[in-house]
XYZ file of C-alpha atoms in Angstrom:
520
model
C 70.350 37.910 75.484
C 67.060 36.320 74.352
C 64.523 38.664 73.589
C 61.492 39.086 76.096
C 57.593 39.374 74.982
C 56.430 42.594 76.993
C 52.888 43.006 78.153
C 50.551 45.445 76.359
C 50.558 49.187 78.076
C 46.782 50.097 77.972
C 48.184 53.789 77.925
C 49.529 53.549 74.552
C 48.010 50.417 73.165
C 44.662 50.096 71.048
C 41.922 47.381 73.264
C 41.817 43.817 71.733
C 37.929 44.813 70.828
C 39.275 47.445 68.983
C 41.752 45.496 66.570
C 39.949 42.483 65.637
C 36.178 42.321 64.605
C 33.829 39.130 63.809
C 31.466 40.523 61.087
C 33.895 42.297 57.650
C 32.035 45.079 56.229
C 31.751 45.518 52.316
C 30.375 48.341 50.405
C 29.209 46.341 47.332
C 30.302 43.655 44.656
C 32.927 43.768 41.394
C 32.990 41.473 38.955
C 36.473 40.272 38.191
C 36.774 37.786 35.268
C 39.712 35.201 35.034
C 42.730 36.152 32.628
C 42.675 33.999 29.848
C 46.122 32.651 30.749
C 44.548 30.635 32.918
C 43.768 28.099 30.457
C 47.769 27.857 29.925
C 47.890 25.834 33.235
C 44.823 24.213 33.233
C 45.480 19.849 33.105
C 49.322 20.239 33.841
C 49.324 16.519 35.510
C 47.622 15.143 32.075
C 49.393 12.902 29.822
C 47.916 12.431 26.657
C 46.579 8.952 27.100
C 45.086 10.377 30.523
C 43.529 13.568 28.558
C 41.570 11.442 26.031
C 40.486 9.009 29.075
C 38.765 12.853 29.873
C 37.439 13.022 26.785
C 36.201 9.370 26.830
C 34.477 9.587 29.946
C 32.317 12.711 28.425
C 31.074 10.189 26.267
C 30.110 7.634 28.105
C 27.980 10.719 30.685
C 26.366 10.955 27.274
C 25.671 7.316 26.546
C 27.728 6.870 23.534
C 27.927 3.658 22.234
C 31.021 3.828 20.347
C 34.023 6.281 20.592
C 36.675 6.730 17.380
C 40.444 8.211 18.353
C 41.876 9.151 15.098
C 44.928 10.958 14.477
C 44.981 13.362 11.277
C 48.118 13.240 9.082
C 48.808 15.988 5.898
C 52.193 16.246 4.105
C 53.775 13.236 6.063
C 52.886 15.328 9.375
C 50.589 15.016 12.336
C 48.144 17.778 12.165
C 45.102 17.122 14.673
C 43.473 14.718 16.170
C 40.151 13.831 16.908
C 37.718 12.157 19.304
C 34.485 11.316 18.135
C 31.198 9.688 19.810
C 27.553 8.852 18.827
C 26.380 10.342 22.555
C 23.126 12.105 22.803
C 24.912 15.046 21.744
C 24.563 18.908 22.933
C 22.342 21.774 22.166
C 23.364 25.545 21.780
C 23.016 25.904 25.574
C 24.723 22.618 26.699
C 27.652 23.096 24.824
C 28.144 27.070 26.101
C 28.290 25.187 29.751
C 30.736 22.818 28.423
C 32.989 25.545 26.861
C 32.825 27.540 30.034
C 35.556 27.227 32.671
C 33.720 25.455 35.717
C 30.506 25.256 33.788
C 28.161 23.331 36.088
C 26.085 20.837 34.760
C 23.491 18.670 36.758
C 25.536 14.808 36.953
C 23.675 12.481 37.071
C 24.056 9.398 39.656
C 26.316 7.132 37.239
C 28.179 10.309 35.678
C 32.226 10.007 35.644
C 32.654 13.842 35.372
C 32.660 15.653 38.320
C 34.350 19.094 38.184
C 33.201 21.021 35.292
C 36.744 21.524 33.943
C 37.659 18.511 32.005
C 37.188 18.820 28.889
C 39.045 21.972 28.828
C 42.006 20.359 30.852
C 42.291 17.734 29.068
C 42.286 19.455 25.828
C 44.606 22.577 26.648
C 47.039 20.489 28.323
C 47.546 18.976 24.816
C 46.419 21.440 22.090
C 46.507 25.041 21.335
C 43.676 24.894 20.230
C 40.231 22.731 20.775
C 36.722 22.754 18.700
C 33.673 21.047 19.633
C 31.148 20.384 17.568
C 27.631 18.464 18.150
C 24.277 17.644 17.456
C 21.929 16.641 19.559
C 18.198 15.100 18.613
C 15.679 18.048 17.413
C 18.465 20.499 17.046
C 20.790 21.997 14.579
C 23.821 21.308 14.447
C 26.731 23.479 16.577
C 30.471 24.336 17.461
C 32.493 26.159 19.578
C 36.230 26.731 19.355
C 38.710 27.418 22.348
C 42.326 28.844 21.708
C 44.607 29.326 24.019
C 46.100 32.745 22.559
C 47.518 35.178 25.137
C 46.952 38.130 22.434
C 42.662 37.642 23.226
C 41.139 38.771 26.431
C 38.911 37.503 28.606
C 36.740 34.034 27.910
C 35.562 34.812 24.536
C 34.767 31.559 22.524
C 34.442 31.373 19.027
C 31.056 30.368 17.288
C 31.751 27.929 14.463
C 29.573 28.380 11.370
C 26.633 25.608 11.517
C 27.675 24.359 7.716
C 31.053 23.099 9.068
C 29.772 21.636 12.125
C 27.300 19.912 9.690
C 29.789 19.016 7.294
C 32.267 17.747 10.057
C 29.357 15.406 11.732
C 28.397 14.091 8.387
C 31.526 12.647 7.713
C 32.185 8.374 7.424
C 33.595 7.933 10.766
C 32.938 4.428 10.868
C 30.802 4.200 13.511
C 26.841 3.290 14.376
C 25.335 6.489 13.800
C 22.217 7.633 13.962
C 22.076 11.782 13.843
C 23.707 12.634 17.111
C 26.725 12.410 18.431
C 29.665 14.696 19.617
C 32.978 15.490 17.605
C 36.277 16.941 19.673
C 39.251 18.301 17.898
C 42.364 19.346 18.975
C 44.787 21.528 16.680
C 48.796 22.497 17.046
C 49.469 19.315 19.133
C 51.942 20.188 21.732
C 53.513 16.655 21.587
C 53.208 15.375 17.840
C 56.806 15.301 16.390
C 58.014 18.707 14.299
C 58.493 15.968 11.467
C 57.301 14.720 8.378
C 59.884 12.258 8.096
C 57.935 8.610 7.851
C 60.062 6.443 10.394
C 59.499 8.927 13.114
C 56.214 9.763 12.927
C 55.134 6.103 12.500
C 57.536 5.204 15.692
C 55.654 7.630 17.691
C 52.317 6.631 16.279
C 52.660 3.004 17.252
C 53.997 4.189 20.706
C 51.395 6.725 21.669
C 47.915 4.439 20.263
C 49.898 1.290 22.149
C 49.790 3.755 25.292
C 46.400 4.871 24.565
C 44.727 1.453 24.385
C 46.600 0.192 27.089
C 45.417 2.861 29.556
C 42.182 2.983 28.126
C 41.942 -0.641 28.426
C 42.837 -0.713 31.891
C 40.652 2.160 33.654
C 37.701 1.218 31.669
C 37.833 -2.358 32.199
C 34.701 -2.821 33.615
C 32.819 -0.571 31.362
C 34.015 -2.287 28.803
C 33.538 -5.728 29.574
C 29.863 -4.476 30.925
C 29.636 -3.897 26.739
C 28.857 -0.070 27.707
C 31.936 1.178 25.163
C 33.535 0.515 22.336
C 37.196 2.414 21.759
C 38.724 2.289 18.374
C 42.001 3.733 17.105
C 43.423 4.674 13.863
C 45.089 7.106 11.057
C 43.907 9.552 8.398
C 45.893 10.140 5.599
C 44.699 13.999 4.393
C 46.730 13.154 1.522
C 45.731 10.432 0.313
C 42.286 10.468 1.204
C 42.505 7.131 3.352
C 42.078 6.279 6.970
C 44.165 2.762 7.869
C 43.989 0.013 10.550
C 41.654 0.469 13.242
C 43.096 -0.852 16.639
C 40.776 -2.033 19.443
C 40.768 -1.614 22.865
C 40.368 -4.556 24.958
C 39.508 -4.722 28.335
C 42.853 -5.110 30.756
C 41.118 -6.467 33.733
C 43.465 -6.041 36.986
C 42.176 -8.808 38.703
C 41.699 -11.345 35.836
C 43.734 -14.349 36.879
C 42.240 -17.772 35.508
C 43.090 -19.344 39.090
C 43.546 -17.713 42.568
C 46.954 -17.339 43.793
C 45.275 -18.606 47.210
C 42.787 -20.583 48.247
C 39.647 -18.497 49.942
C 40.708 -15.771 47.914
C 39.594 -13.305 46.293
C 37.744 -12.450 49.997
C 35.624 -9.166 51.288
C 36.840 -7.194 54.596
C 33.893 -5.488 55.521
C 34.852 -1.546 57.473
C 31.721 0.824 58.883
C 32.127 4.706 58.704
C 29.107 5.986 60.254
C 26.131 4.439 58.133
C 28.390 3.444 55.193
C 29.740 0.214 54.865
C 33.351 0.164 52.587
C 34.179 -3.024 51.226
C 37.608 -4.220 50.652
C 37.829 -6.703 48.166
C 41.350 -8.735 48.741
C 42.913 -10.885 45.925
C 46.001 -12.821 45.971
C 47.110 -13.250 41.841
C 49.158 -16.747 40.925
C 52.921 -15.769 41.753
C 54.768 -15.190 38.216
C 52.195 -15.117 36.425
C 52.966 -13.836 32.412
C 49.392 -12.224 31.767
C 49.330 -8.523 30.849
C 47.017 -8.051 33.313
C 49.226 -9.419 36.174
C 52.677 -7.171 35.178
C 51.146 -4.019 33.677
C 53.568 -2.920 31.462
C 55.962 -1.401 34.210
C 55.784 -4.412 36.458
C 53.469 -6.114 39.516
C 55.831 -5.164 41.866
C 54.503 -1.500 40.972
C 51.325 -1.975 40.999
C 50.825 -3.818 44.356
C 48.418 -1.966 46.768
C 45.240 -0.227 46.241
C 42.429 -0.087 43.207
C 39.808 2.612 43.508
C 36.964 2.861 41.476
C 34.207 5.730 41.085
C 31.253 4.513 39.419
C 33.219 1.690 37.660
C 35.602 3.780 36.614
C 39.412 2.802 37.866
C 40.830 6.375 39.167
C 44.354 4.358 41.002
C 45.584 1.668 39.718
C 47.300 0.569 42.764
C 51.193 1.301 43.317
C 50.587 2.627 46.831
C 49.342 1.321 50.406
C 48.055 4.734 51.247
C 49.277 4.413 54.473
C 47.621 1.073 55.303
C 50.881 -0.534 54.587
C 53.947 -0.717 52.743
C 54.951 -1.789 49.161
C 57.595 -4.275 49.465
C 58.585 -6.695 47.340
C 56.900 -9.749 49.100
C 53.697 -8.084 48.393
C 53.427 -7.373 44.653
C 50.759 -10.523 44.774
C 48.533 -8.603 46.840
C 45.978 -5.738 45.324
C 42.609 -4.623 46.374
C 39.456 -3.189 44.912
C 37.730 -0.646 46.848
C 34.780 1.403 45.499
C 34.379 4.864 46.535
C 30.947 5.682 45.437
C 29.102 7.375 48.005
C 32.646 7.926 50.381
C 32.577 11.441 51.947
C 35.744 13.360 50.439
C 37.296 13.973 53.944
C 37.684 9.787 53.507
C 38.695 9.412 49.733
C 38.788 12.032 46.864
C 39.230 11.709 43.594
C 41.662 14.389 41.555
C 40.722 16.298 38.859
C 41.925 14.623 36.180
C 40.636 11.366 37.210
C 44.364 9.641 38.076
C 44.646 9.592 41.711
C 42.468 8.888 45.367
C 43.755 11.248 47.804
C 42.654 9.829 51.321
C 42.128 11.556 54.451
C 44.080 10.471 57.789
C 41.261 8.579 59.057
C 41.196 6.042 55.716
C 43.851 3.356 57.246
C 42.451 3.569 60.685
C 39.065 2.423 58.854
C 41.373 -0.460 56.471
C 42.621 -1.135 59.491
C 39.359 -2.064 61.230
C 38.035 -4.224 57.873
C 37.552 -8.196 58.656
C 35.998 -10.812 56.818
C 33.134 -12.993 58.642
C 35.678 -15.562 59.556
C 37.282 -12.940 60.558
C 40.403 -12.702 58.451
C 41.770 -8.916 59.240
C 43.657 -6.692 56.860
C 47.178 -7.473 58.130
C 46.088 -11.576 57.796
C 45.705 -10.711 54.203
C 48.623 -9.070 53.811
C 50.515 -12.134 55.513
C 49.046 -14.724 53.242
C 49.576 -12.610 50.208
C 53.434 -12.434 51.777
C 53.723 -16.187 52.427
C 52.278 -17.239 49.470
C 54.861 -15.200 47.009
C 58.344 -16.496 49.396
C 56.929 -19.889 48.916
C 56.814 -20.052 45.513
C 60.416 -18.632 45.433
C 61.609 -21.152 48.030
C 59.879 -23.894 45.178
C 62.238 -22.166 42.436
C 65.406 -21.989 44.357
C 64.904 -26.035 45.563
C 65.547 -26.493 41.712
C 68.235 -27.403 39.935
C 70.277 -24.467 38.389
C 70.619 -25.412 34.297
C 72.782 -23.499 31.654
C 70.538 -20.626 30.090
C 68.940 -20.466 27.014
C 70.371 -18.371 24.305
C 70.219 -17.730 20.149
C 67.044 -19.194 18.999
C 64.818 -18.457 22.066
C 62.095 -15.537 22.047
C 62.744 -13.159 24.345
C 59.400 -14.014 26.262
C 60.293 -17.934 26.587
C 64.014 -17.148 27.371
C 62.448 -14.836 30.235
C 59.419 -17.453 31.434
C 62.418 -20.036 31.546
C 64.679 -17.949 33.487
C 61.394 -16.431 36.212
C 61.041 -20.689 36.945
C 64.530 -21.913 36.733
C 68.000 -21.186 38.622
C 70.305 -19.802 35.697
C 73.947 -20.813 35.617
C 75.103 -17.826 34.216
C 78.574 -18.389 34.356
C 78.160 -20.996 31.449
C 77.710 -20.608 27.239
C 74.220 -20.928 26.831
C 72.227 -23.225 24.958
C 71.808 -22.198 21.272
C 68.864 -23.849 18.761
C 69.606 -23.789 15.186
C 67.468 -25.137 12.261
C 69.664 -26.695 9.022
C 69.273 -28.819 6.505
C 70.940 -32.557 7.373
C 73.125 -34.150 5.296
C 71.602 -37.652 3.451
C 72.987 -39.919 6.606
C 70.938 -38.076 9.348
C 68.440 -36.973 7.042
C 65.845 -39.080 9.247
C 67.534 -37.802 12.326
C 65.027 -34.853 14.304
C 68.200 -33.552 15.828
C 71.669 -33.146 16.656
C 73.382 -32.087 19.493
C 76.863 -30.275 19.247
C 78.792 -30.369 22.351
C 81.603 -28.506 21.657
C 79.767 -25.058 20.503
C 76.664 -26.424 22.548
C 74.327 -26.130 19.634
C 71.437 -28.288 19.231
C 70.646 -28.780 15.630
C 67.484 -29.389 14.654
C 66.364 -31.083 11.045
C 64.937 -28.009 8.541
C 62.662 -31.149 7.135
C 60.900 -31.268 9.955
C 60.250 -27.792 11.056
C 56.394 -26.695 11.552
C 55.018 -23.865 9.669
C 54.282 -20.549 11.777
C 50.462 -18.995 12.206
C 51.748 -16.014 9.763
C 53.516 -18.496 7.193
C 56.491 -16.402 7.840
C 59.701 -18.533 9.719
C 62.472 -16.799 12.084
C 65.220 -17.184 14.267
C 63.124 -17.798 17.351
C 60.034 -19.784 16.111
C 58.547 -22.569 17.317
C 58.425 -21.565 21.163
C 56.818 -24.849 22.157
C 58.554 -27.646 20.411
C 62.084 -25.734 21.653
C 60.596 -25.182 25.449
C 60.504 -29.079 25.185
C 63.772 -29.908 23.642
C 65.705 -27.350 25.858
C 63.715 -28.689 28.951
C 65.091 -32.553 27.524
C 68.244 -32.127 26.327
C 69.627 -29.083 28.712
C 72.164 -31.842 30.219
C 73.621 -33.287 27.301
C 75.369 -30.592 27.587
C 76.702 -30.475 31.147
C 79.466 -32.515 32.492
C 82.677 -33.609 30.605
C 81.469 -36.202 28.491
C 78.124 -37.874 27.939
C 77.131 -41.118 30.383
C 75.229 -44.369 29.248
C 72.164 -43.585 30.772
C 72.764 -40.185 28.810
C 73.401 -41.835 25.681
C 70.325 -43.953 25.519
C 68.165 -40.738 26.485
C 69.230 -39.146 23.751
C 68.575 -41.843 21.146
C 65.428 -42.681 23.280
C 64.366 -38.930 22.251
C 65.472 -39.130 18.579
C 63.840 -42.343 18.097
C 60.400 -40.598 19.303
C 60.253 -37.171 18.032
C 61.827 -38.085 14.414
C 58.611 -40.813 14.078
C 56.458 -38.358 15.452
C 57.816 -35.736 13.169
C 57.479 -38.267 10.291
C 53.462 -38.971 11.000
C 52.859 -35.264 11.372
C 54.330 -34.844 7.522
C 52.712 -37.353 6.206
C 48.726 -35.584 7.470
């Protein structure tokens, strides 16, 4: 039998005025610091490009110019690293608010930090240990040092000695410098390989600075190309007392297609919330495209959807609708730009480490309501962006299907040929091979092998590569062209007459042409 809720007996039963009171009385206050452990999960959703994006951001709040990453290296081993700006740099008291967990400074309007936590995030979610050192104009120079040791209690932070801040500031880091700046360096690396051995701590080098500039490049985009920061990259060997290669980072502009996908496009929806006025800037990118800036190193089809910005600053760089639609594969030509600046956080929030918008329930109701002055609505866009990507695979499947290209393509042309061209895949494909030709043909450009579908081509004739250096899969363009002529020689049984006379048409040509190109 199903249990039955029995009324209160006021005989034996305390009043309702009795149990539950509006005002909570206290008899006075307690201080109760943090454990230290805390700092064990502070930045647990940072990665280390995402960390020094932290880090970079700090110096950009403090109008740095120029910012160095450099990764330290003793006995064949990563040790440190290092991130170091020419900011306005901190005095004693700034940089005890800095080193304090939630230490509140006054942002100002254009600030990227927000929270008070990030430099100690980012640092402790990749270090043991983190020292700051600065110098601001009309004061000595200082340092704190941060580790994240469970033996020490409470938030004690460690004063570094004013000659080694000096000494550390003073160093040639290869940037403009002109007495103030800000130095950050992290020690016992969580992620740096337990290694000294050379091939796998220059793999993982390569790897992590071709992460670093790529993120960099992408959420500071504008920045960058507003010529607010410059990012550089490179190695010190302890050693050897010698600091290699720097490595740039470029812009990676999300939206920087040479020629709209659409015509009317890029176009503004225009939403009201209250007195604010969101703009949602629409674009439609050129369907299979090849720029960086289109695929994104994991794909466009992943990074369809929505691009926040704070203060220039890309926080999302789309991969989600955020419930104002779905991603689907007919949409990957579709992103948007959407500034939150001055959005209440109920609407759109950014987290603390600076990688994700959450929005509030009411921010696709207000997508929803965006339209352009012709009145083009958000699901209009979304249709176009739709339309415009099946029609340009209708375009590819109206072609006809060749054999695919094989040995002697780059892996990038064998892929552009294959994103524009029906493959059949069932056949040997097409392989390009430079030799030397025998006295007869020595004139000859090419050959074409039926039987092992080879197309020779004449050594004599082959053009020089930027580096000086020839391989397997050099000269993209000339073999784009041939493979694009000559693809059906190869089909079919035997060659036709009209077949025939292409072919010598085509060595007649490109062997002259060949011939007045040697002679320059």
């Amino acid at each position: 039998m199903p249990t039955v809720a029995q009324p209160f007996d006021s005989a034996d039963t305390m009043t309702l005025s009795q149990v539950w009171q509006e005002q909570v009385p206290v008899d006075g206050t307690i201080e109760l610091p943090p454990d230290r452990r805390a700092l064990d999960g502070l930045g647990r959703n940072h990665s280390l490009p995402t960390a020094l994006a932290d880090l970079v951001d700090n110096s950009i709040d403090a109008g740095a110019s120029h910012v160095l990453i450099r990764f330290v290296r003793k006995h064949g081993r990563l040790r440190g690293l290092y991130v170091v700006d020419n900011g306005k740099g901190m005095s004693d008291s700034a940089i005890n608010v800095a080193m304090t967990l939630g230490g509140r400074r006054e942002y100002a309007a254009k600030d990227l930090g927000s929270f008070g936590v990030g430099l100690k995030a980012a640092s402790f979610s990749n270090a043991k240990a983190v020292t700051v050192l600065s110098r601001t104009a009309g004061h000595a120079p200082v340092g704190r040092r941060l580790e994240a040791d469970p033996n020490k209690r409470g938030f004690h932070c460690d004063v570094v000695a004013e000659t080694f801040a000096k000494a550390e500031l003073s160093r040639r880091w290869g940037i403009p410098w002109s007495g103030t700046g800000t130095i950050v360096r992290w020690d016992e690396v969580f992620g740096f390989p337990a290694t000294n051995d050379p091939a796998r701590v220059e793999e993982f080098i390569t790897r992590s600075m071709t992460e670093i500039i790529n993120h960099l490049g992408l959420i500071l985009h504008r920045i960058i190309d507003q010529g607010r920061i410059a990012i550089a990259l490179d190695v010190e060997d302890v050693d050897q007392g010698l600091v290699g290669p720097r490595s740039r980072v470029d812009s990676i502009d999300p939206f920087g297609y040479t020629k709209t996908g659409k015509a009317g496009y890029p176009r503004n929806l225009l939403a009201r919330h209250g007195d604010l006025s969101v703009v949602f800037s629409c674009h439609i990118w050129p369907p299979r495209s090849r720029m960086p800036e289109f695929n994104l190193v994991t794909g466009a089809e992943k990074h369809q959807g929505l691009y926040f910005y704070r203060r220039d600053r890309l926080l999302q760089a789309g991969g989600s609708w955020d419930g104002v639609s779905v991603s689907a594969r007919e949409r990957q030509l579709a992103r948007v730009e959407v500034d939150i600046d001055g959005l209440p956080p109920a609407l759109a929030a950014m987290n603390p480490e600076k990688s994700r918008v959450q929005v509030g329930p009411d921010f696709a109701t207000l997508a929803a309501s965006a339209a352009a002055d012709d009145g083009t609505a958000f699901v209009d866009y979304l249709t176009d962006a739709e339309e415009r990507f099946k029609a340009s695979r209708k375009r590819r499947r109206a072609r006809k299907a060749m054999i695919p290209p094989g040995r002697g393509f780059a892996p990038q042309l064998k892929r552009a040929i294959r994103d524009e061209i029906p493959m059949q895949d069932h056949q040997v494909p097409i392989t390009m091979r430079w030799t030397r030709f025998d006295r007869a043909h020595r004139d000859d450009f090419f050959r074409v092998d039926r039987a092992d579908r080879v197309l020779l081509l004449n050594e004599r004739f082959r053009p020089l590569a930027k580096s000086g250096r020839r391989g397997a899969n050099d000269a993209a363009l000339l073999k784009s062209v041939l493979y694009l002529l000559m693809e059906q020689a190869f089909t079919g049984e035997y060659l036709g007459v009209r077949d025939r006379d292409n072919i010598d048409l085509w060595q007649e040509v490109l062997s002259t042409a060949a011939k007045v190109d040697a002679s320059e």
